């Protein structure tokens, strides 16, 4: 069900708010995303850390009432559906699958959803471990494994709540260029989809580089989700600003920080007007709960600035067909990246209200 004809907002949804044996082993008993959120410290004057949840509290995603409350809140403020991060490391190896599995099997909440394959290795250094070796390695094991993976997600694709584009289930791939044989993978799933009564799969490639769009489409993806979160750092910084950032990190231990109002100028681009390019909404970013002084931080984000960003993106997609007015919201609940829409003690529902207002303009 589409919320409005101005934008189809799909919000990335992180499932790491419940303990699993693997995280207990790697990071300590009871580790969840809240572990990093709670231990975060301010790195400079005015740095809002730790960020503290308000309405929903420090929730556990094994609790169905929490999932219902999230969906109700998202629907109220204009989000069409949640795009759950999905982990398949190869040979049937899954992690963090419980919340989505329970959503699927219970039929609740009655709220649209889709899947995004987080096809990357897990590096413990991002959660406080000293080693740079991955604690869980992403692997690609050829056609038979692609078939197993397809049949693992087929029940979701067939669920009436699953988000479709042109009648096909929406499936996003986080690191499309990491797949060694993308065409074989995509062709396999497209064929299996048709064999199982679907029209096909609407494959979406995720990228931080707008200059990669055509390369990704050539691999067989139907559309590209462009995340310009780091475009300001990549192409907009002066040599002086880069030098200041290095001093801030190495001497003052402040991390790499940038003004949100400067970075947001790079969050949109002319490519967003293309029918098969899906832009990204970025309310904020602060990776310091996971990586400390090495984290990249957007400073002085406000709901008012975010609303302007939403209005810009909505305007950029205004000439597209309603079906393709897709916008990815990064994210619903990535608290340890400072990248969330859920209410906190500082802004309450300010970012949710900014989203709703921006979609109405």
Coordinates of N, CA, C and O in Angstrom, one line a residue, residues 44-200:
X44 N 33.4 16.1 21.6 CA 33.7 17.6 21.5 C 32.5 18.3 22.2 O 31.4 17.7 22.4
X45 N 32.7 19.6 22.4 CA 31.6 20.4 23.1 C 30.4 20.4 22.2 O 30.4 20.7 21.0
X46 N 29.2 20.1 22.8 CA 28.0 20.1 22.0 C 27.7 18.8 21.3 O 26.6 18.6 20.6
X47 N 28.6 17.8 21.4 CA 28.4 16.5 20.7 C 27.3 15.7 21.5 O 27.6 15.3 22.7
X48 N 26.2 15.4 20.9 CA 25.1 14.7 21.6 C 25.4 13.2 21.7 O 25.1 12.4 20.7
X49 N 26.0 12.8 22.7 CA 26.3 11.4 23.1 C 26.3 11.2 24.6 O 26.8 12.1 25.3
X50 N 25.8 10.1 25.1 CA 25.1 9.1 24.3 C 23.7 9.5 23.9 O 23.1 10.4 24.5
X51 N 23.3 9.0 22.8 CA 21.9 9.3 22.3 C 21.0 8.4 22.9 O 21.1 7.2 22.9
X52 N 19.9 8.9 23.5 CA 19.0 8.1 24.4 C 17.6 8.0 23.8 O 17.0 9.1 23.5
X53 N 17.2 6.8 23.6 CA 15.8 6.6 23.0 C 14.7 7.1 23.9 O 14.9 7.0 25.2
X54 N 13.6 7.6 23.4 CA 12.5 8.2 24.1 C 11.4 7.2 24.1 O 11.3 6.2 24.8
X55 N 10.4 7.4 23.2 CA 9.1 6.7 23.2 C 9.2 5.2 23.3 O 8.5 4.5 24.0
X56 N 10.2 4.6 22.5 CA 10.3 3.1 22.4 C 11.3 2.5 23.4 O 11.3 1.3 23.6
X57 N 12.1 3.4 24.0 CA 13.0 2.9 25.0 C 14.1 2.0 24.4 O 14.3 1.9 23.2
X58 N 14.9 1.4 25.3 CA 15.9 0.4 24.9 C 15.2 -0.9 24.6 O 15.3 -1.8 25.4
X59 N 14.7 -1.0 23.5 CA 13.8 -2.2 23.2 C 14.6 -3.4 22.8 O 15.7 -3.4 22.5
X60 N 13.8 -4.5 22.9 CA 14.3 -5.9 22.5 C 13.4 -6.3 21.3 O 12.2 -6.4 21.5
X61 N 14.0 -6.6 20.1 CA 13.2 -7.0 19.0 C 12.6 -8.4 19.0 O 11.9 -8.8 18.1
X62 N 12.8 -9.1 20.1 CA 12.1 -10.3 20.3 C 10.7 -10.1 20.8 O 9.9 -11.0 20.9
X63 N 10.4 -8.9 21.2 CA 9.1 -8.5 21.8 C 8.2 -8.0 20.6 O 8.5 -7.0 20.0
X64 N 7.1 -8.7 20.4 CA 6.2 -8.4 19.3 C 5.6 -7.0 19.4 O 5.4 -6.3 18.4
X65 N 5.3 -6.6 20.7 CA 4.7 -5.3 20.9 C 5.6 -4.1 20.4 O 5.1 -3.1 19.9
X66 N 6.9 -4.3 20.5 CA 7.9 -3.3 20.0 C 7.8 -3.2 18.5 O 7.7 -2.1 18.0
X67 N 7.7 -4.3 17.8 CA 7.7 -4.3 16.4 C 6.4 -3.7 15.9 O 6.3 -3.0 14.9
X68 N 5.3 -3.9 16.6 CA 4.0 -3.3 16.3 C 4.1 -1.8 16.5 O 3.6 -1.0 15.6
X69 N 4.7 -1.4 17.6 CA 4.8 0.1 17.8 C 5.6 0.8 16.8 O 5.3 1.9 16.4
X70 N 6.7 0.1 16.4 CA 7.6 0.7 15.3 C 6.8 0.9 14.0 O 6.9 2.0 13.4
X71 N 6.0 -0.1 13.6 CA 5.3 -0.1 12.4 C 4.2 1.0 12.4 O 4.0 1.8 11.5
X72 N 3.5 1.1 13.6 CA 2.5 2.1 13.7 C 3.0 3.5 13.6 O 2.5 4.4 13.0
X73 N 4.2 3.7 14.2 CA 4.9 5.0 14.2 C 5.3 5.4 12.8 O 5.1 6.5 12.3
X74 N 5.9 4.4 12.1 CA 6.4 4.6 10.7 C 5.3 5.0 9.8 O 5.4 5.9 9.0
X75 N 4.2 4.2 9.9 CA 3.0 4.5 9.0 C 2.5 5.9 9.3 O 2.1 6.6 8.3
X76 N 2.4 6.3 10.5 CA 1.8 7.6 10.9 C 2.6 8.7 10.2 O 1.9 9.7 9.8
X77 N 3.9 8.6 10.0 CA 4.7 9.7 9.5 C 5.1 9.5 8.0 O 6.0 10.3 7.6
X78 N 4.5 8.6 7.3 CA 4.7 8.5 5.9 C 5.6 7.5 5.3 O 5.9 7.5 4.1
X79 N 6.1 6.6 6.2 CA 7.0 5.5 5.7 C 6.1 4.4 5.1 O 5.1 4.0 5.7
X80 N 6.4 4.0 3.8 CA 5.6 2.9 3.2 C 5.9 1.6 3.8 O 5.0 0.7 3.9
X81 N 7.2 1.3 4.1 CA 7.6 0.0 4.5 C 9.0 0.0 5.1 O 9.8 0.9 4.9
X82 N 9.3 -1.1 5.8 CA 10.6 -1.3 6.4 C 11.4 -2.2 5.4 O 10.9 -3.2 4.9
X83 N 12.6 -1.9 5.2 CA 13.6 -2.7 4.4 C 14.5 -3.3 5.4 O 15.5 -2.7 5.8
X84 N 14.2 -4.6 5.7 CA 15.0 -5.3 6.7 C 16.4 -5.7 6.2 O 16.5 -6.3 5.2
X85 N 17.4 -5.4 7.0 CA 18.7 -6.0 6.6 C 18.7 -7.5 6.8 O 18.3 -7.9 7.9
X86 N 19.1 -8.2 5.8 CA 19.1 -9.6 5.7 C 20.5 -10.2 5.5 O 21.2 -9.7 4.7
X87 N 20.9 -11.2 6.3 CA 22.2 -11.7 6.3 C 22.2 -13.1 5.8 O 21.6 -14.0 6.4
X88 N 23.0 -13.3 4.8 CA 23.2 -14.7 4.2 C 24.7 -14.7 3.9 O 25.1 -14.1 2.9
X89 N 25.4 -15.5 4.7 CA 26.9 -15.5 4.5 C 27.4 -16.6 3.6 O 28.6 -16.7 3.3
X90 N 26.5 -17.3 3.0 CA 26.8 -18.5 2.2 C 26.6 -19.8 2.9 O 26.7 -19.9 4.1
X91 N 26.3 -20.8 2.1 CA 26.0 -22.2 2.6 C 25.0 -22.2 3.7 O 25.1 -22.9 4.7
X92 N 24.0 -21.3 3.6 CA 22.9 -21.3 4.5 C 23.1 -20.6 5.8 O 22.3 -20.6 6.7
X93 N 24.3 -20.0 6.0 CA 24.7 -19.3 7.2 C 23.9 -18.0 7.4 O 24.0 -17.1 6.6
X94 N 23.1 -17.9 8.4 CA 22.3 -16.7 8.7 C 22.7 -16.2 10.1 O 23.1 -16.9 10.9
X95 N 22.4 -14.9 10.3 CA 22.5 -14.3 11.6 C 21.4 -13.2 11.7 O 21.0 -12.7 10.7
X96 N 21.0 -13.0 12.9 CA 20.0 -11.9 13.3 C 18.7 -12.1 12.5 O 18.0 -11.1 12.3
X97 N 18.3 -13.3 12.2 CA 17.1 -13.5 11.4 C 15.9 -13.6 12.2 O 14.7 -13.5 11.6
X98 N 16.0 -13.7 13.5 CA 14.8 -13.9 14.3 C 13.7 -12.9 14.2 O 12.5 -13.2 14.0
X99 N 14.0 -11.6 14.3 CA 12.9 -10.6 14.3 C 12.1 -10.7 13.0 O 10.9 -10.7 13.0
X100 N 12.8 -10.7 11.8 CA 12.1 -10.8 10.6 C 11.3 -12.1 10.5 O 10.2 -12.1 10.0
X101 N 11.9 -13.2 10.9 CA 11.2 -14.5 10.8 C 9.9 -14.5 11.6 O 8.9 -15.0 11.2
X102 N 9.9 -13.8 12.7 CA 8.7 -13.7 13.5 C 7.7 -12.8 12.9 O 6.5 -13.0 13.0
X103 N 8.1 -11.7 12.3 CA 7.2 -10.8 11.5 C 6.6 -11.7 10.4 O 5.3 -11.6 10.2
X104 N 7.4 -12.5 9.7 CA 6.8 -13.2 8.6 C 5.9 -14.3 9.1 O 4.8 -14.4 8.5
X105 N 6.2 -15.1 10.1 CA 5.4 -16.2 10.5 C 4.1 -15.8 11.2 O 3.1 -16.4 11.1
X106 N 4.2 -14.6 11.9 CA 3.0 -14.2 12.7 C 2.0 -13.4 11.9 O 0.9 -13.3 12.3
X107 N 2.5 -12.8 10.8 CA 1.6 -11.9 10.0 C 1.5 -10.5 10.7 O 0.7 -9.7 10.2
X108 N 2.3 -10.3 11.7 CA 2.2 -9.0 12.4 C 3.6 -8.4 12.6 O 4.6 -9.2 12.8
X109 N 3.8 -7.1 12.4 CA 2.7 -6.2 12.1 C 2.2 -6.2 10.7 O 3.0 -6.7 9.8
X110 N 1.0 -5.8 10.4 CA 0.5 -5.8 9.1 C 1.0 -4.5 8.4 O 0.2 -3.5 8.3
X111 N 2.2 -4.5 8.0 CA 2.9 -3.3 7.5 C 3.9 -3.8 6.5 O 4.6 -4.8 6.6
X112 N 3.9 -3.1 5.3 CA 4.8 -3.6 4.2 C 6.3 -3.7 4.6 O 6.8 -3.0 5.5
X113 N 6.9 -4.6 3.9 CA 8.3 -4.9 4.2 C 9.0 -5.4 2.9 O 8.4 -5.8 2.0
X114 N 10.3 -5.3 2.9 CA 11.1 -5.9 1.8 C 12.5 -6.2 2.5 O 12.7 -6.0 3.6
X115 N 13.4 -6.8 1.7 CA 14.7 -7.3 2.2 C 15.8 -6.6 1.5 O 15.8 -6.3 0.3
X116 N 16.9 -6.3 2.2 CA 18.1 -5.8 1.7 C 19.2 -6.8 2.2 O 19.4 -7.0 3.4
X117 N 19.9 -7.4 1.2 CA 21.0 -8.4 1.5 C 22.2 -7.6 1.9 O 22.9 -6.9 1.1
X118 N 22.6 -7.7 3.2 CA 23.8 -7.1 3.7 C 25.0 -8.0 3.4 O 25.5 -8.6 4.3
X119 N 25.4 -8.1 2.2 CA 26.4 -9.1 1.7 C 27.8 -8.5 2.0 O 28.6 -8.2 1.1
X120 N 28.2 -8.4 3.2 CA 29.5 -8.0 3.6 C 30.0 -8.7 4.8 O 29.2 -9.2 5.6
X121 N 31.3 -8.9 4.9 CA 31.8 -9.5 6.1 C 31.6 -8.6 7.3 O 31.6 -7.4 7.2
X122 N 31.5 -9.3 8.5 CA 31.5 -8.5 9.8 C 32.9 -8.3 10.3 O 33.6 -9.3 10.6
X123 N 33.2 -7.1 10.5 CA 34.6 -6.8 11.1 C 34.4 -6.3 12.5 O 33.8 -5.3 12.8
X124 N 35.0 -7.1 13.4 CA 34.9 -6.8 14.8 C 35.5 -5.5 15.3 O 35.1 -5.0 16.3
X125 N 36.4 -4.9 14.5 CA 37.0 -3.6 14.8 C 35.9 -2.5 15.0 O 36.1 -1.6 15.7
X126 N 34.8 -2.7 14.3 CA 33.7 -1.7 14.4 C 32.9 -1.8 15.6 O 32.1 -0.9 15.9
X127 N 33.2 -2.8 16.4 CA 32.5 -3.0 17.7 C 33.4 -3.2 18.9 O 33.1 -3.8 19.9
X128 N 34.6 -2.7 18.7 CA 35.6 -2.7 19.8 C 36.6 -3.7 19.9 O 37.5 -3.7 20.7
X129 N 36.6 -4.7 18.9 CA 37.7 -5.7 18.9 C 38.9 -5.1 18.3 O 38.9 -4.2 17.4
X130 N 40.1 -5.6 18.7 CA 41.4 -5.1 18.2 C 41.7 -5.6 16.8 O 42.4 -5.0 16.0
X131 N 41.3 -6.8 16.5 CA 41.7 -7.4 15.2 C 40.9 -6.8 14.0 O 39.8 -6.4 14.1
X132 N 41.6 -6.8 12.9 CA 41.0 -6.3 11.7 C 40.5 -7.5 10.8 O 39.9 -7.3 9.8
X133 N 40.7 -8.7 11.4 CA 40.2 -9.9 10.7 C 38.7 -10.0 10.9 O 38.2 -9.6 12.0
X134 N 37.9 -10.4 9.9 CA 36.4 -10.5 10.1 C 36.1 -11.6 11.1 O 36.7 -12.6 11.1
X135 N 35.1 -11.3 11.9 CA 34.6 -12.3 12.8 C 33.6 -13.2 12.0 O 33.3 -14.4 12.4
X136 N 33.0 -12.7 11.0 CA 32.1 -13.5 10.1 C 32.4 -13.1 8.7 O 32.2 -12.0 8.3
X137 N 32.8 -14.1 7.8 CA 33.2 -13.8 6.5 C 32.1 -14.0 5.5 O 31.4 -15.1 5.5
X138 N 31.8 -13.1 4.6 CA 30.8 -13.3 3.5 C 31.5 -14.1 2.4 O 32.6 -13.9 2.1
X139 N 30.8 -15.1 2.0 CA 31.3 -16.0 0.9 C 30.3 -16.1 -0.2 O 29.1 -15.9 0.0
X140 N 30.7 -16.5 -1.4 CA 29.9 -16.7 -2.6 C 30.3 -18.1 -3.1 O 31.4 -18.3 -3.4
X141 N 29.3 -18.9 -3.2 CA 29.5 -20.3 -3.4 C 28.8 -20.9 -4.7 O 28.6 -22.1 -4.7
X142 N 28.5 -20.0 -5.6 CA 28.0 -20.5 -6.9 C 26.5 -20.8 -6.9 O 25.8 -20.5 -6.0
X143 N 26.1 -21.4 -8.0 CA 24.7 -21.5 -8.4 C 23.9 -22.2 -7.4 O 22.8 -21.9 -7.1
X144 N 24.4 -23.3 -6.8 CA 23.6 -24.1 -5.9 C 23.3 -23.3 -4.6 O 22.2 -23.4 -4.0
X145 N 24.3 -22.5 -4.2 CA 24.1 -21.7 -3.0 C 23.1 -20.6 -3.3 O 22.3 -20.2 -2.5
X146 N 23.2 -20.0 -4.5 CA 22.2 -19.0 -4.9 C 20.8 -19.6 -4.9 O 19.8 -18.9 -4.5
X147 N 20.6 -20.8 -5.3 CA 19.3 -21.4 -5.3 C 18.8 -21.6 -3.8 O 17.7 -21.3 -3.5
X148 N 19.7 -22.1 -2.9 CA 19.3 -22.2 -1.5 C 18.9 -20.9 -1.0 O 17.9 -20.8 -0.2
X149 N 19.6 -19.8 -1.3 CA 19.3 -18.5 -0.8 C 18.0 -18.1 -1.3 O 17.1 -17.5 -0.5
X150 N 17.7 -18.3 -2.6 CA 16.4 -17.9 -3.1 C 15.2 -18.6 -2.4 O 14.3 -17.9 -2.0
X151 N 15.3 -19.9 -2.2 CA 14.2 -20.6 -1.5 C 14.1 -20.2 -0.1 O 13.1 -20.4 0.5
X152 N 15.2 -19.7 0.5 CA 15.1 -19.2 1.9 C 14.3 -18.0 2.0 O 13.5 -17.8 3.0
X153 N 14.3 -17.1 1.0 CA 13.6 -15.8 1.0 C 12.2 -15.9 0.3 O 11.4 -15.0 0.3
X154 N 12.0 -17.0 -0.5 CA 10.8 -17.1 -1.3 C 9.5 -16.9 -0.4 O 8.6 -16.2 -0.9
X155 N 9.4 -17.5 0.8 CA 8.2 -17.2 1.6 C 7.9 -15.7 1.8 O 6.8 -15.3 1.9
X156 N 9.0 -15.0 2.0 CA 8.8 -13.5 2.2 C 8.3 -12.9 0.9 O 7.4 -12.1 0.9
X157 N 8.9 -13.3 -0.3 CA 8.5 -12.7 -1.5 C 7.0 -12.9 -1.8 O 6.4 -12.1 -2.4
X158 N 6.5 -14.1 -1.3 CA 5.1 -14.4 -1.6 C 4.1 -13.9 -0.6 O 2.9 -14.0 -0.7
X159 N 4.7 -13.2 0.5 CA 3.8 -12.6 1.5 C 3.1 -11.4 0.9 O 3.7 -10.6 0.2
X160 N 1.8 -11.2 1.2 CA 1.0 -10.1 0.7 C 1.6 -8.7 1.1 O 1.3 -7.7 0.5
X161 N 2.4 -8.7 2.2 CA 2.9 -7.4 2.7 C 4.2 -7.0 1.9 O 4.6 -5.9 2.1
X162 N 4.8 -7.9 1.1 CA 6.1 -7.6 0.5 C 5.9 -6.5 -0.5 O 5.0 -6.5 -1.3
X163 N 6.9 -5.6 -0.4 CA 6.9 -4.4 -1.3 C 7.3 -4.8 -2.7 O 8.3 -5.5 -2.9
X164 N 6.5 -4.4 -3.7 CA 6.8 -4.7 -5.1 C 7.0 -3.4 -5.9 O 6.5 -2.4 -5.6
X165 N 7.7 -3.6 -7.0 CA 7.9 -2.5 -8.0 C 7.6 -3.1 -9.3 O 8.1 -4.2 -9.7
X166 N 6.6 -2.6 -10.1 CA 6.2 -3.2 -11.3 C 5.7 -4.6 -11.1 O 5.9 -5.5 -12.0
X167 N 5.1 -4.9 -10.0 CA 4.6 -6.2 -9.7 C 5.7 -7.2 -9.2 O 5.3 -8.4 -9.0
X168 N 6.9 -6.8 -9.1 CA 8.0 -7.7 -8.7 C 8.6 -7.4 -7.3 O 8.7 -6.2 -7.0
X169 N 8.9 -8.4 -6.5 CA 9.5 -8.1 -5.2 C 10.8 -7.3 -5.3 O 11.6 -7.6 -6.1
X170 N 10.8 -6.2 -4.4 CA 12.0 -5.4 -4.3 C 13.0 -6.1 -3.5 O 12.8 -6.5 -2.4
X171 N 14.2 -6.2 -4.0 CA 15.3 -6.8 -3.3 C 16.6 -6.0 -3.5 O 17.1 -5.9 -4.7
X172 N 17.2 -5.5 -2.5 CA 18.3 -4.6 -2.5 C 19.6 -5.4 -2.2 O 19.6 -6.2 -1.3
X173 N 20.7 -5.1 -2.9 CA 22.0 -5.7 -2.6 C 23.0 -4.6 -2.1 O 23.2 -3.7 -2.9
X174 N 23.5 -4.8 -0.9 CA 24.3 -3.8 -0.3 C 25.6 -3.6 -1.1 O 26.0 -2.4 -1.3
X175 N 26.3 -4.6 -1.4 CA 27.6 -4.5 -2.1 C 27.6 -5.3 -3.4 O 28.1 -6.4 -3.5
X176 N 26.9 -4.8 -4.4 CA 26.7 -5.5 -5.7 C 28.0 -5.9 -6.4 O 28.0 -6.9 -7.0
X177 N 29.0 -5.0 -6.3 CA 30.2 -5.3 -7.0 C 31.1 -6.3 -6.3 O 32.1 -6.8 -6.8
X178 N 30.7 -6.7 -5.1 CA 31.4 -7.8 -4.4 C 31.1 -9.2 -4.9 O 31.8 -10.1 -4.7
X179 N 29.9 -9.3 -5.5 CA 29.4 -10.6 -6.0 C 30.3 -10.9 -7.2 O 30.3 -10.2 -8.2
X180 N 31.0 -12.0 -7.2 CA 32.0 -12.3 -8.3 C 31.3 -12.6 -9.6 O 31.9 -12.4 -10.7
X181 N 30.0 -13.0 -9.6 CA 29.3 -13.4 -10.8 C 27.9 -12.9 -10.8 O 26.9 -13.6 -10.7
X182 N 27.8 -11.6 -10.8 CA 26.5 -10.9 -10.6 C 25.5 -11.4 -11.6 O 24.3 -11.6 -11.2
X183 N 25.9 -11.5 -12.8 CA 24.9 -11.9 -13.9 C 24.3 -13.3 -13.6 O 23.1 -13.5 -13.7
X184 N 25.2 -14.2 -13.2 CA 24.7 -15.6 -12.9 C 23.8 -15.6 -11.7 O 22.7 -16.2 -11.7
X185 N 24.1 -14.8 -10.7 CA 23.2 -14.7 -9.5 C 21.9 -14.1 -9.9 O 20.8 -14.7 -9.6
X186 N 21.9 -13.0 -10.6 CA 20.6 -12.3 -11.0 C 19.8 -13.2 -11.9 O 18.6 -13.4 -11.7
X187 N 20.4 -13.8 -12.9 CA 19.7 -14.6 -13.9 C 19.1 -15.8 -13.2 O 18.0 -16.3 -13.5
X188 N 19.8 -16.4 -12.2 CA 19.3 -17.6 -11.5 C 18.1 -17.2 -10.7 O 17.0 -17.9 -10.8
X189 N 18.1 -16.1 -10.0 CA 16.9 -15.7 -9.2 C 15.8 -15.3 -10.1 O 14.6 -15.6 -9.8
X190 N 16.0 -14.6 -11.2 CA 15.0 -14.2 -12.1 C 14.2 -15.5 -12.7 O 13.0 -15.5 -12.7
X191 N 15.0 -16.5 -13.0 CA 14.4 -17.7 -13.5 C 13.6 -18.4 -12.5 O 12.5 -18.9 -12.7
X192 N 14.2 -18.5 -11.3 CA 13.5 -19.2 -10.2 C 12.2 -18.5 -9.8 O 11.2 -19.1 -9.4
X193 N 12.3 -17.1 -9.8 CA 11.1 -16.4 -9.5 C 10.0 -16.7 -10.4 O 8.8 -16.9 -10.0
X194 N 10.2 -16.8 -11.7 CA 9.2 -17.1 -12.7 C 8.7 -18.5 -12.5 O 7.5 -18.8 -12.7
X195 N 9.6 -19.4 -12.2 CA 9.2 -20.8 -12.0 C 8.3 -21.0 -10.8 O 7.5 -21.9 -10.7
X196 N 8.4 -20.0 -9.8 CA 7.6 -20.1 -8.6 C 6.5 -19.0 -8.6 O 6.0 -18.6 -7.5
X197 N 6.0 -18.7 -9.7 CA 4.8 -17.9 -9.8 C 4.9 -16.4 -9.7 O 3.9 -15.6 -9.6
X198 N 6.2 -15.9 -9.6 CA 6.4 -14.4 -9.5 C 6.7 -13.9 -10.9 O 7.1 -14.6 -11.8
X199 N 6.5 -12.6 -11.1 CA 6.8 -11.9 -12.4 C 8.3 -11.8 -12.6 O 8.8 -11.5 -13.7
X200 N 9.1 -11.9 -11.5 CA 10.5 -11.7 -11.5 C 10.9 -11.0 -10.2 O 10.1 -10.9 -9.3

